[in-house]
Amino acid sequence: GENVEQHPSTLSVQEGDSAVIKCTYSDSASNYFPWYKQELGKRPQLIIDIRSNVGEKKDQRIAVTLNKTAKHFSLHITETQPEDSAVYFCAAIRGWGGSNYKLTFGKGTLLTVNP
Amino acid sequence: DAGVTQSPTHLIKTRGQHVTLRCSPISGHKSVSWYQQVLGQGPQFIFQYYEKEERGRGNFPDRFSARQFPNYSSELNVNALLLGDSALYLCASSLGGQNTDTQYFGPGTRLTVL
């Protein structure tokens, strides 16, 4: 089955610095890669996603890159702010077809942005 | 927001008991997924249902089962509870037509097994 490795498990940066979180996946059938942010005691919320036919996507201070050949994708947050502090999860999704749907999350990265 | 709702919020059970968790999707969403999130870990995919049909299943034992009703709400059932089933159970809904549809998570049900 799919295995998603996420690194680092914790990341501490100074406000204004950039943060990068990396994930690798194993199932070549995975074709959609969302990133979720989960604040303490709250539900996960989608922050950005990328499809397998796209190499990079950007939304303001957040960007995601995908290297299908190497099976890895990364989240980039620029100009970090204290409110960016949360746990970030990457995920890999395999598509429809009978009962083939499967979403696999990474183990998460606790990002702390110090003022 | 009129988002995904789950009930109950918290639940305490003892080993061997059975539990039923409920989820109501966002209006118009036809797909519901269930996840188990153990403290400090990422959510683990349990099931996805679309139009009352199972679309995917994670690596969970047969003690876990689910169903989706005509109004697209869903139940997750867990039989013969074990201590290791203690976790936050998250439900997520999506429009459902594509695997790239955004999943919106509910607040979760915190299950404690004693």
PDB file of C-alpha atoms in Angstrom:
ATOM      1  CA  GLY A   1       0.000   0.000   0.000  1.00  0.00           C
ATOM      2  CA  GLU A   2       0.866   3.674  -0.087  1.00  0.00           C
ATOM      3  CA  ASN A   3       3.497   4.986   2.319  1.00  0.00           C
ATOM      4  CA  VAL A   4       3.908   8.720   2.843  1.00  0.00           C
ATOM      5  CA  GLU A   5       7.013   9.918   4.666  1.00  0.00           C
ATOM      6  CA  GLN A   6       7.036  13.482   5.977  1.00  0.00           C
ATOM      7  CA  HIS A   7      10.024  15.483   7.228  1.00  0.00           C
ATOM      8  CA  PRO A   8      10.856  17.150   9.477  1.00  0.00           C
ATOM      9  CA  SER A   9       8.588  16.150  12.350  1.00  0.00           C
ATOM     10  CA  THR A  10       9.210  19.496  14.047  1.00  0.00           C
ATOM     11  CA  LEU A  11      10.339  22.808  12.591  1.00  0.00           C
ATOM     12  CA  SER A  12      11.023  26.036  14.418  1.00  0.00           C
ATOM     13  CA  VAL A  13      11.610  29.274  12.500  1.00  0.00           C
ATOM     14  CA  GLN A  14      11.798  32.954  13.222  1.00  0.00           C
ATOM     15  CA  GLU A  15       8.973  35.171  12.058  1.00  0.00           C
ATOM     16  CA  GLY A  16       9.631  36.288   8.507  1.00  0.00           C
ATOM     17  CA  ASP A  17      11.765  33.271   7.626  1.00  0.00           C
ATOM     18  CA  SER A  18      10.735  30.584   5.170  1.00  0.00           C
ATOM     19  CA  ALA A  19       9.659  27.069   6.111  1.00  0.00           C
ATOM     20  CA  VAL A  20       9.909  23.973   3.945  1.00  0.00           C
ATOM     21  CA  ILE A  21       8.257  20.617   4.631  1.00  0.00           C
ATOM     22  CA  LYS A  22       8.981  17.614   2.447  1.00  0.00           C
ATOM     23  CA  CYS A  23       7.036  14.452   1.705  1.00  0.00           C
ATOM     24  CA  THR A  24       7.733  11.342  -0.319  1.00  0.00           C
ATOM     25  CA  TYR A  25       5.209   8.775  -1.489  1.00  0.00           C
ATOM     26  CA  SER A  26       5.525   5.246  -2.769  1.00  0.00           C
ATOM     27  CA  ASP A  27       2.402   4.514  -4.853  1.00  0.00           C
ATOM     28  CA  SER A  28       2.862   5.673  -8.439  1.00  0.00           C
ATOM     29  CA  ALA A  29      -0.944   5.552  -8.834  1.00  0.00           C
ATOM     30  CA  SER A  30      -1.312   8.513  -6.449  1.00  0.00           C
ATOM     31  CA  ASN A  31      -2.309  11.533  -8.486  1.00  0.00           C
ATOM     32  CA  TYR A  32      -3.464  14.212  -6.069  1.00  0.00           C
ATOM     33  CA  PHE A  33      -1.531  15.749  -3.192  1.00  0.00           C
ATOM     34  CA  PRO A  34      -3.272  18.045  -0.696  1.00  0.00           C
ATOM     35  CA  TRP A  35      -1.720  19.758   2.313  1.00  0.00           C
ATOM     36  CA  TYR A  36      -3.679  20.300   5.510  1.00  0.00           C
ATOM     37  CA  LYS A  37      -3.106  22.597   8.459  1.00  0.00           C
ATOM     38  CA  GLN A  38      -4.356  21.500  11.873  1.00  0.00           C
ATOM     39  CA  GLU A  39      -4.280  23.926  14.761  1.00  0.00           C
ATOM     40  CA  LEU A  40      -4.365  22.538  18.280  1.00  0.00           C
ATOM     41  CA  GLY A  41      -7.764  21.069  19.061  1.00  0.00           C
ATOM     42  CA  LYS A  42      -9.177  21.938  15.659  1.00  0.00           C
ATOM     43  CA  ARG A  43     -10.044  20.040  12.520  1.00  0.00           C
ATOM     44  CA  PRO A  44      -7.643  19.727   9.565  1.00  0.00           C
ATOM     45  CA  GLN A  45      -8.148  22.382   6.890  1.00  0.00           C
ATOM     46  CA  LEU A  46      -6.955  22.255   3.316  1.00  0.00           C
ATOM     47  CA  ILE A  47      -4.399  24.978   2.573  1.00  0.00           C
ATOM     48  CA  ILE A  48      -3.151  24.035  -0.877  1.00  0.00           C
ATOM     49  CA  ASP A  49      -3.176  21.076  -3.237  1.00  0.00           C
ATOM     50  CA  ILE A  50      -1.498  19.925  -6.417  1.00  0.00           C
ATOM     51  CA  ARG A  51      -2.408  17.446  -9.126  1.00  0.00           C
ATOM     52  CA  SER A  52       0.038  15.032 -10.667  1.00  0.00           C
ATOM     53  CA  ASN A  53       0.047  16.860 -14.024  1.00  0.00           C
ATOM     54  CA  VAL A  54       1.307  20.080 -12.414  1.00  0.00           C
ATOM     55  CA  GLY A  55       4.828  20.763 -11.146  1.00  0.00           C
ATOM     56  CA  GLU A  56       4.213  23.787  -8.975  1.00  0.00           C
ATOM     57  CA  LYS A  57       1.342  25.775  -7.533  1.00  0.00           C
ATOM     58  CA  LYS A  58       1.401  28.978  -5.536  1.00  0.00           C
ATOM     59  CA  ASP A  59      -1.153  30.761  -3.396  1.00  0.00           C
ATOM     60  CA  GLN A  60       0.144  33.968  -1.825  1.00  0.00           C
ATOM     61  CA  ARG A  61       2.768  32.940   0.748  1.00  0.00           C
ATOM     62  CA  ILE A  62       2.237  29.211   0.235  1.00  0.00           C
ATOM     63  CA  ALA A  63       3.575  27.095  -2.595  1.00  0.00           C
ATOM     64  CA  VAL A  64       3.743  23.399  -3.331  1.00  0.00           C
ATOM     65  CA  THR A  65       6.090  21.625  -5.715  1.00  0.00           C
ATOM     66  CA  LEU A  66       5.782  18.104  -7.068  1.00  0.00           C
ATOM     67  CA  ASN A  67       8.419  15.857  -8.612  1.00  0.00           C
ATOM     68  CA  LYS A  68       6.550  12.849  -9.976  1.00  0.00           C
ATOM     69  CA  THR A  69       9.677  11.061 -11.106  1.00  0.00           C
ATOM     70  CA  ALA A  70      11.220  11.187  -7.664  1.00  0.00           C
ATOM     71  CA  LYS A  71       7.824  10.809  -5.962  1.00  0.00           C
ATOM     72  CA  HIS A  72       8.243  13.728  -3.665  1.00  0.00           C
ATOM     73  CA  PHE A  73       6.408  16.970  -3.004  1.00  0.00           C
ATOM     74  CA  SER A  74       7.122  19.911  -0.770  1.00  0.00           C
ATOM     75  CA  LEU A  75       5.311  22.743   0.980  1.00  0.00           C
ATOM     76  CA  HIS A  76       6.969  26.138   1.057  1.00  0.00           C
ATOM     77  CA  ILE A  77       5.768  28.917   3.338  1.00  0.00           C
ATOM     78  CA  THR A  78       7.434  32.298   2.917  1.00  0.00           C
ATOM     79  CA  GLU A  79       7.376  35.273   5.280  1.00  0.00           C
ATOM     80  CA  THR A  80       6.136  33.098   8.107  1.00  0.00           C
ATOM     81  CA  GLN A  81       3.874  34.602  10.764  1.00  0.00           C
ATOM     82  CA  PRO A  82       3.070  33.383  14.297  1.00  0.00           C
ATOM     83  CA  GLU A  83      -0.397  32.367  13.109  1.00  0.00           C
ATOM     84  CA  ASP A  84       1.253  29.877  10.756  1.00  0.00           C
ATOM     85  CA  SER A  85       2.161  27.832  13.845  1.00  0.00           C
ATOM     86  CA  ALA A  86       0.301  24.521  13.587  1.00  0.00           C
ATOM     87  CA  VAL A  87       0.724  20.903  12.533  1.00  0.00           C
ATOM     88  CA  TYR A  88       0.936  20.470   8.776  1.00  0.00           C
ATOM     89  CA  PHE A  89       0.037  17.194   7.079  1.00  0.00           C
ATOM     90  CA  CYS A  90       0.787  16.157   3.546  1.00  0.00           C
ATOM     91  CA  ALA A  91      -1.373  13.527   1.862  1.00  0.00           C
ATOM     92  CA  ALA A  92      -1.334  11.397  -1.264  1.00  0.00           C
ATOM     93  CA  ILE A  93      -4.546  10.258  -2.916  1.00  0.00           C
ATOM     94  CA  ARG A  94      -5.148   7.452  -5.343  1.00  0.00           C
ATOM     95  CA  GLY A  95      -8.176   7.880  -7.545  1.00  0.00           C
ATOM     96  CA  TRP A  96     -11.514   6.347  -8.313  1.00  0.00           C
ATOM     97  CA  GLY A  97     -12.161   3.031  -9.916  1.00  0.00           C
ATOM     98  CA  GLY A  98     -14.236   0.484  -8.055  1.00  0.00           C
ATOM     99  CA  SER A  99     -13.055   0.718  -4.455  1.00  0.00           C
ATOM    100  CA  ASN A 100      -9.589   1.959  -5.271  1.00  0.00           C
ATOM    101  CA  TYR A 101      -9.837   5.319  -3.552  1.00  0.00           C
ATOM    102  CA  LYS A 102      -7.262   5.750  -0.834  1.00  0.00           C
ATOM    103  CA  LEU A 103      -5.915   8.788   0.980  1.00  0.00           C
ATOM    104  CA  THR A 104      -2.710   8.418   2.964  1.00  0.00           C
ATOM    105  CA  PHE A 105      -1.496  11.141   5.312  1.00  0.00           C
ATOM    106  CA  GLY A 106       2.036  11.817   6.428  1.00  0.00           C
ATOM    107  CA  LYS A 107       2.721  11.869  10.160  1.00  0.00           C
ATOM    108  CA  GLY A 108       2.735  15.641  10.355  1.00  0.00           C
ATOM    109  CA  THR A 109       5.160  18.499  10.976  1.00  0.00           C
ATOM    110  CA  LEU A 110       4.769  20.737  13.996  1.00  0.00           C
ATOM    111  CA  LEU A 111       5.714  24.201  12.779  1.00  0.00           C
ATOM    112  CA  THR A 112       6.476  26.838  15.384  1.00  0.00           C
ATOM    113  CA  VAL A 113       6.985  30.424  14.260  1.00  0.00           C
ATOM    114  CA  ASN A 114       8.733  32.460  16.923  1.00  0.00           C
ATOM    115  CA  PRO A 115       7.926  36.184  17.060  1.00  0.00           C
TER     116      PRO A 115
ATOM    117  CA  ASP B   1     -20.238  27.617   9.084  1.00  0.00           C
ATOM    118  CA  ALA B   2     -22.851  25.067   8.046  1.00  0.00           C
ATOM    119  CA  GLY B   3     -20.126  22.516   7.803  1.00  0.00           C
ATOM    120  CA  VAL B   4     -19.697  18.865   8.544  1.00  0.00           C
ATOM    121  CA  THR B   5     -21.223  17.840  11.854  1.00  0.00           C
ATOM    122  CA  GLN B   6     -20.398  14.799  13.955  1.00  0.00           C
ATOM    123  CA  SER B   7     -21.986  13.235  16.989  1.00  0.00           C
ATOM    124  CA  PRO B   8     -21.322  12.595  19.731  1.00  0.00           C
ATOM    125  CA  THR B   9     -18.468  14.952  20.588  1.00  0.00           C
ATOM    126  CA  HIS B  10     -17.002  12.677  23.207  1.00  0.00           C
ATOM    127  CA  LEU B  11     -17.615   9.060  24.084  1.00  0.00           C
ATOM    128  CA  ILE B  12     -16.280   6.716  26.719  1.00  0.00           C
ATOM    129  CA  LYS B  13     -16.651   2.970  26.270  1.00  0.00           C
ATOM    130  CA  THR B  14     -15.153  -0.152  27.791  1.00  0.00           C
ATOM    131  CA  ARG B  15     -13.300  -2.918  26.012  1.00  0.00           C
ATOM    132  CA  GLY B  16     -15.507  -5.304  24.104  1.00  0.00           C
ATOM    133  CA  GLN B  17     -18.336  -2.825  23.641  1.00  0.00           C
ATOM    134  CA  HIS B  18     -19.696  -1.526  20.370  1.00  0.00           C
ATOM    135  CA  VAL B  19     -19.834   2.095  19.245  1.00  0.00           C
ATOM    136  CA  THR B  20     -21.653   4.020  16.508  1.00  0.00           C
ATOM    137  CA  LEU B  21     -20.407   7.402  15.343  1.00  0.00           C
ATOM    138  CA  ARG B  22     -22.438   9.683  13.132  1.00  0.00           C
ATOM    139  CA  CYS B  23     -21.611  12.240  10.481  1.00  0.00           C
ATOM    140  CA  SER B  24     -23.695  14.704   8.504  1.00  0.00           C
ATOM    141  CA  PRO B  25     -21.998  16.103   5.394  1.00  0.00           C
ATOM    142  CA  ILE B  26     -22.185  19.593   4.004  1.00  0.00           C
ATOM    143  CA  SER B  27     -25.393  20.095   2.057  1.00  0.00           C
ATOM    144  CA  GLY B  28     -24.864  19.008  -1.533  1.00  0.00           C
ATOM    145  CA  HIS B  29     -21.902  16.770  -0.749  1.00  0.00           C
ATOM    146  CA  LYS B  30     -22.371  13.157  -1.718  1.00  0.00           C
ATOM    147  CA  SER B  31     -19.168  11.652  -0.388  1.00  0.00           C
ATOM    148  CA  VAL B  32     -18.174  10.934   3.198  1.00  0.00           C
ATOM    149  CA  SER B  33     -14.824   9.653   4.434  1.00  0.00           C
ATOM    150  CA  TRP B  34     -13.826   8.432   7.864  1.00  0.00           C
ATOM    151  CA  TYR B  35     -10.423   8.791   9.518  1.00  0.00           C
ATOM    152  CA  GLN B  36      -8.872   7.720  12.797  1.00  0.00           C
ATOM    153  CA  GLN B  37      -6.403  10.151  14.336  1.00  0.00           C
ATOM    154  CA  VAL B  38      -4.316   8.951  17.242  1.00  0.00           C
ATOM    155  CA  LEU B  39      -2.715  11.705  19.311  1.00  0.00           C
ATOM    156  CA  GLY B  40       0.428  12.988  17.646  1.00  0.00           C
ATOM    157  CA  GLN B  41      -0.178  11.159  14.370  1.00  0.00           C
ATOM    158  CA  GLY B  42      -1.681  11.960  11.023  1.00  0.00           C
ATOM    159  CA  PRO B  43      -5.240  10.837  10.287  1.00  0.00           C
ATOM    160  CA  GLN B  44      -5.514   7.254   9.027  1.00  0.00           C
ATOM    161  CA  PHE B  45      -8.021   6.580   6.268  1.00  0.00           C
ATOM    162  CA  ILE B  46     -10.734   4.094   7.226  1.00  0.00           C
ATOM    163  CA  PHE B  47     -13.466   4.317   4.572  1.00  0.00           C
ATOM    164  CA  GLN B  48     -14.890   6.449   1.831  1.00  0.00           C
ATOM    165  CA  TYR B  49     -18.477   6.286   0.632  1.00  0.00           C
ATOM    166  CA  TYR B  50     -19.972   7.934  -2.418  1.00  0.00           C
ATOM    167  CA  GLU B  51     -23.623   7.683  -3.337  1.00  0.00           C
ATOM    168  CA  LYS B  52     -24.027   4.983  -0.676  1.00  0.00           C
ATOM    169  CA  GLU B  53     -21.325   2.802  -2.256  1.00  0.00           C
ATOM    170  CA  GLU B  54     -17.970   2.059  -0.662  1.00  0.00           C
ATOM    171  CA  ARG B  55     -15.251   3.711  -2.765  1.00  0.00           C
ATOM    172  CA  GLY B  56     -12.225   2.884  -0.689  1.00  0.00           C
ATOM    173  CA  ARG B  57     -11.107   1.113   2.428  1.00  0.00           C
ATOM    174  CA  GLY B  58      -7.992   1.552   4.546  1.00  0.00           C
ATOM    175  CA  ASN B  59      -6.072  -1.062   6.486  1.00  0.00           C
ATOM    176  CA  PHE B  60      -8.494  -1.545   9.340  1.00  0.00           C
ATOM    177  CA  PRO B  61      -9.879  -4.839  10.687  1.00  0.00           C
ATOM    178  CA  ASP B  62     -13.394  -6.053   9.951  1.00  0.00           C
ATOM    179  CA  ARG B  63     -14.488  -4.771  13.357  1.00  0.00           C
ATOM    180  CA  PHE B  64     -14.784  -1.434  11.583  1.00  0.00           C
ATOM    181  CA  SER B  65     -17.745  -0.961   9.273  1.00  0.00           C
ATOM    182  CA  ALA B  66     -19.647   1.962   7.859  1.00  0.00           C
ATOM    183  CA  ARG B  67     -22.610   2.846   5.769  1.00  0.00           C
ATOM    184  CA  GLN B  68     -24.060   5.860   4.030  1.00  0.00           C
ATOM    185  CA  PHE B  69     -27.727   6.702   4.017  1.00  0.00           C
ATOM    186  CA  PRO B  70     -29.921   8.118   1.215  1.00  0.00           C
ATOM    187  CA  ASN B  71     -29.530  11.600   2.719  1.00  0.00           C
ATOM    188  CA  TYR B  72     -25.719  11.105   2.460  1.00  0.00           C
ATOM    189  CA  SER B  73     -25.175  11.044   6.216  1.00  0.00           C
ATOM    190  CA  SER B  74     -22.998   8.236   7.451  1.00  0.00           C
ATOM    191  CA  GLU B  75     -22.337   5.984  10.401  1.00  0.00           C
ATOM    192  CA  LEU B  76     -19.100   4.375  11.474  1.00  0.00           C
ATOM    193  CA  ASN B  77     -19.473   1.261  13.609  1.00  0.00           C
ATOM    194  CA  VAL B  78     -16.732  -0.343  15.631  1.00  0.00           C
ATOM    195  CA  ASN B  79     -17.316  -3.706  17.314  1.00  0.00           C
ATOM    196  CA  ALA B  80     -15.390  -5.434  20.096  1.00  0.00           C
ATOM    197  CA  LEU B  81     -13.591  -2.259  21.113  1.00  0.00           C
ATOM    198  CA  LEU B  82      -9.936  -2.452  22.052  1.00  0.00           C
ATOM    199  CA  LEU B  83      -7.888   0.005  24.086  1.00  0.00           C
ATOM    200  CA  GLY B  84      -6.034   0.876  20.878  1.00  0.00           C
ATOM    201  CA  ASP B  85      -9.246   2.154  19.302  1.00  0.00           C
ATOM    202  CA  SER B  86      -9.047   5.221  21.523  1.00  0.00           C
ATOM    203  CA  ALA B  87      -8.620   8.119  19.123  1.00  0.00           C
ATOM    204  CA  LEU B  88     -10.223  11.096  17.478  1.00  0.00           C
ATOM    205  CA  TYR B  89     -12.518   9.920  14.681  1.00  0.00           C
ATOM    206  CA  LEU B  90     -12.840  12.438  11.911  1.00  0.00           C
ATOM    207  CA  CYS B  91     -15.417  12.547   9.197  1.00  0.00           C
ATOM    208  CA  ALA B  92     -14.878  14.520   6.000  1.00  0.00           C
ATOM    209  CA  SER B  93     -17.292  15.310   3.197  1.00  0.00           C
ATOM    210  CA  SER B  94     -16.711  16.277  -0.407  1.00  0.00           C
ATOM    211  CA  LEU B  95     -18.787  16.786  -3.513  1.00  0.00           C
ATOM    212  CA  GLY B  96     -17.610  13.348  -4.450  1.00  0.00           C
ATOM    213  CA  GLY B  97     -17.456  13.336  -8.199  1.00  0.00           C
ATOM    214  CA  GLN B  98     -13.652  13.525  -8.383  1.00  0.00           C
ATOM    215  CA  ASN B  99     -10.878  12.273  -6.159  1.00  0.00           C
ATOM    216  CA  THR B 100      -9.493  15.828  -6.314  1.00  0.00           C
ATOM    217  CA  ASP B 101     -12.598  17.268  -4.631  1.00  0.00           C
ATOM    218  CA  THR B 102     -11.692  19.145  -1.479  1.00  0.00           C
ATOM    219  CA  GLN B 103     -12.462  17.264   1.702  1.00  0.00           C
ATOM    220  CA  TYR B 104     -13.973  19.288   4.516  1.00  0.00           C
ATOM    221  CA  PHE B 105     -13.465  17.846   7.963  1.00  0.00           C
ATOM    222  CA  GLY B 106     -15.871  17.729  10.854  1.00  0.00           C
ATOM    223  CA  PRO B 107     -14.837  18.498  14.440  1.00  0.00           C
ATOM    224  CA  GLY B 108     -14.392  14.836  15.260  1.00  0.00           C
ATOM    225  CA  THR B 109     -15.594  12.426  17.918  1.00  0.00           C
ATOM    226  CA  ARG B 110     -13.148  11.720  20.732  1.00  0.00           C
ATOM    227  CA  LEU B 111     -13.483   8.045  21.652  1.00  0.00           C
ATOM    228  CA  THR B 112     -11.905   6.753  24.846  1.00  0.00           C
ATOM    229  CA  VAL B 113     -11.852   3.010  25.470  1.00  0.00           C
ATOM    230  CA  LEU B 114     -11.205   1.950  29.063  1.00  0.00           C
TER     231      LEU B 114
END
